[in-house]
mmCIF file of C-alpha atoms in Angstrom:
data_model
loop_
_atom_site.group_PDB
_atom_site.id
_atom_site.type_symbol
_atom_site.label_atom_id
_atom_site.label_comp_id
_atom_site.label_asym_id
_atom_site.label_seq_id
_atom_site.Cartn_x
_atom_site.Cartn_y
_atom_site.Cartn_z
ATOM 1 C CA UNK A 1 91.726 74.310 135.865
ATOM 2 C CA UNK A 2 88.648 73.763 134.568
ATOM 3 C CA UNK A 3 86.689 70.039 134.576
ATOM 4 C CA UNK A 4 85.615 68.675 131.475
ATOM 5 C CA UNK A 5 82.129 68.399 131.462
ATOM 6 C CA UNK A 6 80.805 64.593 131.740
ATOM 7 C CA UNK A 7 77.819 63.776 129.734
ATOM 8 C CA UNK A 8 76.424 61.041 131.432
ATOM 9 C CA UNK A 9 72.559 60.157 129.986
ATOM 10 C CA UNK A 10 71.718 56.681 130.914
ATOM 11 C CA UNK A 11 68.504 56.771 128.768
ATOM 12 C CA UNK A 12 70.976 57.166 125.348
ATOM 13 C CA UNK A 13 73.246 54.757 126.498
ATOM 14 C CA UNK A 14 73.454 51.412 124.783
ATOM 15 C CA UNK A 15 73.050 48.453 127.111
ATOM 16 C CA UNK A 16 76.888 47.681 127.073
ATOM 17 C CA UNK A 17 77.617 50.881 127.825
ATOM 18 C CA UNK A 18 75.378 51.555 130.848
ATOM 19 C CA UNK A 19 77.194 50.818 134.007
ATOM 20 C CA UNK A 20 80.313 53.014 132.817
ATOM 21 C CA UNK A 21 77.000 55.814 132.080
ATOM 22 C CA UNK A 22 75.836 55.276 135.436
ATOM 23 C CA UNK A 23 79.886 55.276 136.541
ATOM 24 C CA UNK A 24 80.451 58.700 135.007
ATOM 25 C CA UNK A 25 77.286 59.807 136.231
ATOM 26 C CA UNK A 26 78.232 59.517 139.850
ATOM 27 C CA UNK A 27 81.923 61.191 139.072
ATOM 28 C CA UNK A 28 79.758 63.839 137.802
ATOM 29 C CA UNK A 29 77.747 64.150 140.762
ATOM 30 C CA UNK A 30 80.636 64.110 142.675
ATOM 31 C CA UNK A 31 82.397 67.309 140.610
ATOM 32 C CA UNK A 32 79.215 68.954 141.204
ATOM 33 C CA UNK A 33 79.121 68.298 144.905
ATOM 34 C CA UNK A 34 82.714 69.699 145.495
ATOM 35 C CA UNK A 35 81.921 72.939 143.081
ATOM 36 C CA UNK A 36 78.944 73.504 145.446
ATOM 37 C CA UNK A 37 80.898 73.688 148.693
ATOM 38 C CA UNK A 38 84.061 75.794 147.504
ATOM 39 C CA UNK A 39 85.347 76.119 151.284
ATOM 40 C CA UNK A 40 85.130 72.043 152.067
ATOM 41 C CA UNK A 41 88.692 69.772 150.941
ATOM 42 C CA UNK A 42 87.766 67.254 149.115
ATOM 43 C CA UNK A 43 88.685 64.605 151.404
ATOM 44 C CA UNK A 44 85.564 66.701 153.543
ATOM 45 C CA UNK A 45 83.207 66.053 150.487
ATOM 46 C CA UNK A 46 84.693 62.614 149.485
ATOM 47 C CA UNK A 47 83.380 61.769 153.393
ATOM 48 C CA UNK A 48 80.098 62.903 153.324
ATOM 49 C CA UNK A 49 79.333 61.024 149.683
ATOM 50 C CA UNK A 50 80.890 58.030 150.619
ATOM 51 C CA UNK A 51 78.401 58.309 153.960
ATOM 52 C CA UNK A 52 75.526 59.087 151.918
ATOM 53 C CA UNK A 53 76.283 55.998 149.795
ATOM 54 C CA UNK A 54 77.081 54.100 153.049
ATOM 55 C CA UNK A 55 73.134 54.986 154.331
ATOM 56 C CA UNK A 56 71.582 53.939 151.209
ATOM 57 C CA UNK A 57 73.564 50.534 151.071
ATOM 58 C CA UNK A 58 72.632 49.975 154.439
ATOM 59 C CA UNK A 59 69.171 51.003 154.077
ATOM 60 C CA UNK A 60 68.737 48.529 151.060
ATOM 61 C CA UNK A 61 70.546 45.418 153.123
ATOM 62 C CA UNK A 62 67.734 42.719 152.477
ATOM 63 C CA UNK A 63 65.237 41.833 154.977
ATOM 64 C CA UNK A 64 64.257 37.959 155.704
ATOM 65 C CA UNK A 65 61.671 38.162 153.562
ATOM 66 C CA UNK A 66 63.365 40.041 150.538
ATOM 67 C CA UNK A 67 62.225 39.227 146.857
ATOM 68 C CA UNK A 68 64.292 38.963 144.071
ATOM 69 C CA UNK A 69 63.340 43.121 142.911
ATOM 70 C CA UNK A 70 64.623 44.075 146.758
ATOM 71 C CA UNK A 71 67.528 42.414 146.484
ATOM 72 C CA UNK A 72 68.033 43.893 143.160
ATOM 73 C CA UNK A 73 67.663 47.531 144.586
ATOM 74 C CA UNK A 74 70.389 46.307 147.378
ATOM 75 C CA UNK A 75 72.573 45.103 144.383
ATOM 76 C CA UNK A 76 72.490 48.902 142.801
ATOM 77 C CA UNK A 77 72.752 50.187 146.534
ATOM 78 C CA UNK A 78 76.290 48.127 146.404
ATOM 79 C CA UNK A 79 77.729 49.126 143.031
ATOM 80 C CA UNK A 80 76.952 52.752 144.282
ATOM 81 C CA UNK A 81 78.775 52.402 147.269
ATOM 82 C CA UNK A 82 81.840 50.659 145.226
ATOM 83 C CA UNK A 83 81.608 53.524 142.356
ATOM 84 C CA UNK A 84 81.371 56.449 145.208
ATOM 85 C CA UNK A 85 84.891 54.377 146.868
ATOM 86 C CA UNK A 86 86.429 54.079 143.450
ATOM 87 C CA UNK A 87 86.288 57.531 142.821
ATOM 88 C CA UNK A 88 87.291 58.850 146.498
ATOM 89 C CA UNK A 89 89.629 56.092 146.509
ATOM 90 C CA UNK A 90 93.003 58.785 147.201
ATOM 91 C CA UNK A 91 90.639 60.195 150.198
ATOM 92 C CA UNK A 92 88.981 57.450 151.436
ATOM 93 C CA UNK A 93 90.445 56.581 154.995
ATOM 94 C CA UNK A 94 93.232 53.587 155.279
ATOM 95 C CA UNK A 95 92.434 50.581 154.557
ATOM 96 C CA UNK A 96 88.698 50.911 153.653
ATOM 97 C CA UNK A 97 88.754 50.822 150.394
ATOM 98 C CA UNK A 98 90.645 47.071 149.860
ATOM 99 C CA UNK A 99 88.099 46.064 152.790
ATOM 100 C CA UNK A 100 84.916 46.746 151.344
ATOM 101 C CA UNK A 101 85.525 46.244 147.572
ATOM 102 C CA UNK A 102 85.650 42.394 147.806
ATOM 103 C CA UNK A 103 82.867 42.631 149.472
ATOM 104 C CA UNK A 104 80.847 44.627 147.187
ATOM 105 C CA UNK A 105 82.363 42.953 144.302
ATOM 106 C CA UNK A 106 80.737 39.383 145.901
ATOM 107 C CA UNK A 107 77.164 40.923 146.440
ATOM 108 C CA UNK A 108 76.887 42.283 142.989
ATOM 109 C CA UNK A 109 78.426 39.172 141.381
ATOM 110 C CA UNK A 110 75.698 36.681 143.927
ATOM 111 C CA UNK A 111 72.977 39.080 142.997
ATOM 112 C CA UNK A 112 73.574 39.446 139.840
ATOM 113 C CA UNK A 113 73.478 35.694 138.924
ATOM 114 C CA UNK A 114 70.284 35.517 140.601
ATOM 115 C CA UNK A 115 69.053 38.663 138.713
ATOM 116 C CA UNK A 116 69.889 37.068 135.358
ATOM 117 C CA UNK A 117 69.021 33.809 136.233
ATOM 118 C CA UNK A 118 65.571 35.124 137.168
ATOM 119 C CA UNK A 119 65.359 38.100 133.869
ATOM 120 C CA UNK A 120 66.413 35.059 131.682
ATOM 121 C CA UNK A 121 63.621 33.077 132.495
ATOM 122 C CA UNK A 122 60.980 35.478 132.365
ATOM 123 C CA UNK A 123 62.617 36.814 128.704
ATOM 124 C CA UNK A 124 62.399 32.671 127.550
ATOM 125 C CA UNK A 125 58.306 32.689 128.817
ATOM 126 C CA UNK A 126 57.484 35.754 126.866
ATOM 127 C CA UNK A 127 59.624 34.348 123.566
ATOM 128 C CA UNK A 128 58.155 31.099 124.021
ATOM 129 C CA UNK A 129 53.975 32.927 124.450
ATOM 130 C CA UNK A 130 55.081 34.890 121.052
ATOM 131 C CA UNK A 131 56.245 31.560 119.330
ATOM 132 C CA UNK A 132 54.625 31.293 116.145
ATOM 133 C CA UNK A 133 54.472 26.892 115.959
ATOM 134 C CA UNK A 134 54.231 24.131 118.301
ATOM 135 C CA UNK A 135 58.004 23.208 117.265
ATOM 136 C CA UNK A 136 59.572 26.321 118.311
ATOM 137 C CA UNK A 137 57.237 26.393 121.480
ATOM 138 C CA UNK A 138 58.324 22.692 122.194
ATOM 139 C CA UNK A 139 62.248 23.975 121.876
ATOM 140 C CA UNK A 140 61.913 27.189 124.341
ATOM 141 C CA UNK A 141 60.370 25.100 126.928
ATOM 142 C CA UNK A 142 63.242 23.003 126.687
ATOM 143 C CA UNK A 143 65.957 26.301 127.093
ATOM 144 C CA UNK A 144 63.284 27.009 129.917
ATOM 145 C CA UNK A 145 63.071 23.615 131.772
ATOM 146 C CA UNK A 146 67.688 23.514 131.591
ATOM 147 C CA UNK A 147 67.805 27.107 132.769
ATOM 148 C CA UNK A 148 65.766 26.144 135.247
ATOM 149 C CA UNK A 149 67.167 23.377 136.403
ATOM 150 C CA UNK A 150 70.617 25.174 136.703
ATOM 151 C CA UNK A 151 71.280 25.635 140.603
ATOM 152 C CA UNK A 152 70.821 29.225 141.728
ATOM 153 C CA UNK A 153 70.487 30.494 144.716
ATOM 154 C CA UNK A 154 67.380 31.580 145.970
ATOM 155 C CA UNK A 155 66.164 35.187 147.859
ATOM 156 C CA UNK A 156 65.679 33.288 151.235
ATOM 157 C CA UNK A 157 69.830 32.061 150.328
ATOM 158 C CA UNK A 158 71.078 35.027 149.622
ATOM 159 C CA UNK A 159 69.617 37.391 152.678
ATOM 160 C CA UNK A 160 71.150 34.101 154.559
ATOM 161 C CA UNK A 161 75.038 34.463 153.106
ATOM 162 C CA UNK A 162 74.527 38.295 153.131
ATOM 163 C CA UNK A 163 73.613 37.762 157.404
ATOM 164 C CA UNK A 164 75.847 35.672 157.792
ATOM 165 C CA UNK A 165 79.055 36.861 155.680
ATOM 166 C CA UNK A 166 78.407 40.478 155.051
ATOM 167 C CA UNK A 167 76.427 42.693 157.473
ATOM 168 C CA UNK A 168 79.025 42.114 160.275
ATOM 169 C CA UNK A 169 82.038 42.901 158.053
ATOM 170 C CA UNK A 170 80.613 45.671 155.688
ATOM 171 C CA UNK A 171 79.302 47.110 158.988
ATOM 172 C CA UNK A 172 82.916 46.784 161.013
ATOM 173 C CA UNK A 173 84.852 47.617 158.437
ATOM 174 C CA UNK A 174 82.842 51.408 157.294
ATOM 175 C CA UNK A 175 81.937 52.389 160.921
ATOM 176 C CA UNK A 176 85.734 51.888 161.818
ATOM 177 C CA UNK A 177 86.971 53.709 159.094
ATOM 178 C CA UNK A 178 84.599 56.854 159.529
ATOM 179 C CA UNK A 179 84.940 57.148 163.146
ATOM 180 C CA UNK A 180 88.488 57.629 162.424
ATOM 181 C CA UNK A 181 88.057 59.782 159.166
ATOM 182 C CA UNK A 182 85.938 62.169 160.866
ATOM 183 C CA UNK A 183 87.854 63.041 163.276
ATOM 184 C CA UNK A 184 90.513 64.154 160.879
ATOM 185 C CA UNK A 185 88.200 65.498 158.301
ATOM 186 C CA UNK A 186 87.141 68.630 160.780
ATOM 187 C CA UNK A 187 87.989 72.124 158.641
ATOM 188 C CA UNK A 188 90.757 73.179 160.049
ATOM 189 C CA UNK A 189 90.614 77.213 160.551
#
């Protein structure tokens, strides 16, 4: 049976719209991935992927000193890793899957605040340099001085919940799961 083809182009996707692109872009790259290797199961592929995304997420895990653009990149890293779960989820090995999503689900919703918090600022400078009188200047600073004054957390906070809530967990949690899934995922002959 043959796969309808997914057209997944993030660059002529509305804003709305682009994290179900990116979504269906990954499902795609997953299809691909299993046409490519005809004599692996999919649970074999759905493995590998889900350790691919597994690497990257760890890879991207903020550092002490992370800015707001690296934790950012560890934010995508995260929705990757949920995404690449989501679609495995039938072959994914016990257990994993309602481990790890609240977890992902937390970083992207901390990180994301802070990402907004931080865009939203930087988008209320720039309208306020293009204001065209003093009265509409004098009104964006005041949007800018209550947005800032709204408590967010800041990088050095985050890489501190993330050591302190996540690492140990996300880290427990996947290893277990693949030591035991790839022991059963060997081709069988």
């Amino acid at each position: 049976m043959a796969t309808k083809q997914i057209e997944a182009n993030p660059v002529r996707c509305r804003r709305s719209t682009r994290s179900r692109c990116h979504a269906e872009k990954r499902v795609k790259q997953c299809f691909d991935a299993i046409e490519k290797i005809p004599d692996q199961s999919v649970g074999a592929v759905a493995i590998d992927r889900i350790a691919a995304c597994q690497h990257a997420f760890f890879r991207a895990a903020p550092r002490k000193d992370a800015d707001v653009a690296a934790l950012h990149r560890f934010r995508v890293k995260s929705k990757q890793l949920r995404y690449c779960l989501e679609v495995f989820t039938d072959h994914t090995p016990p257990g994993l899957s309602p481990a790890i999503f609240p977890l992902t689900k937390e970083i992207q919703t901390r990180l994301g605040n802070l990402n907004d918090h931080v865009i939203s600022i930087g988008l209320l400078k720039q309208v306020k340099q293009k204001a065209k009188t003093k009265r509409k200047a004098k009104q964006i600073e005041k949007m800018l001085k209550k947005k800032k004054a709204q408590p967010q957390p800041t990088p050095p906070q985050a890489v501190a919940w993330w050591k302190e809530n996540g690492i140990d967990k996300a880290d427990g949690c996947l290893h277990t799961a693949f030591a035991h899934a790839q022991t059963k995922a060997t081709p069988s002959l």
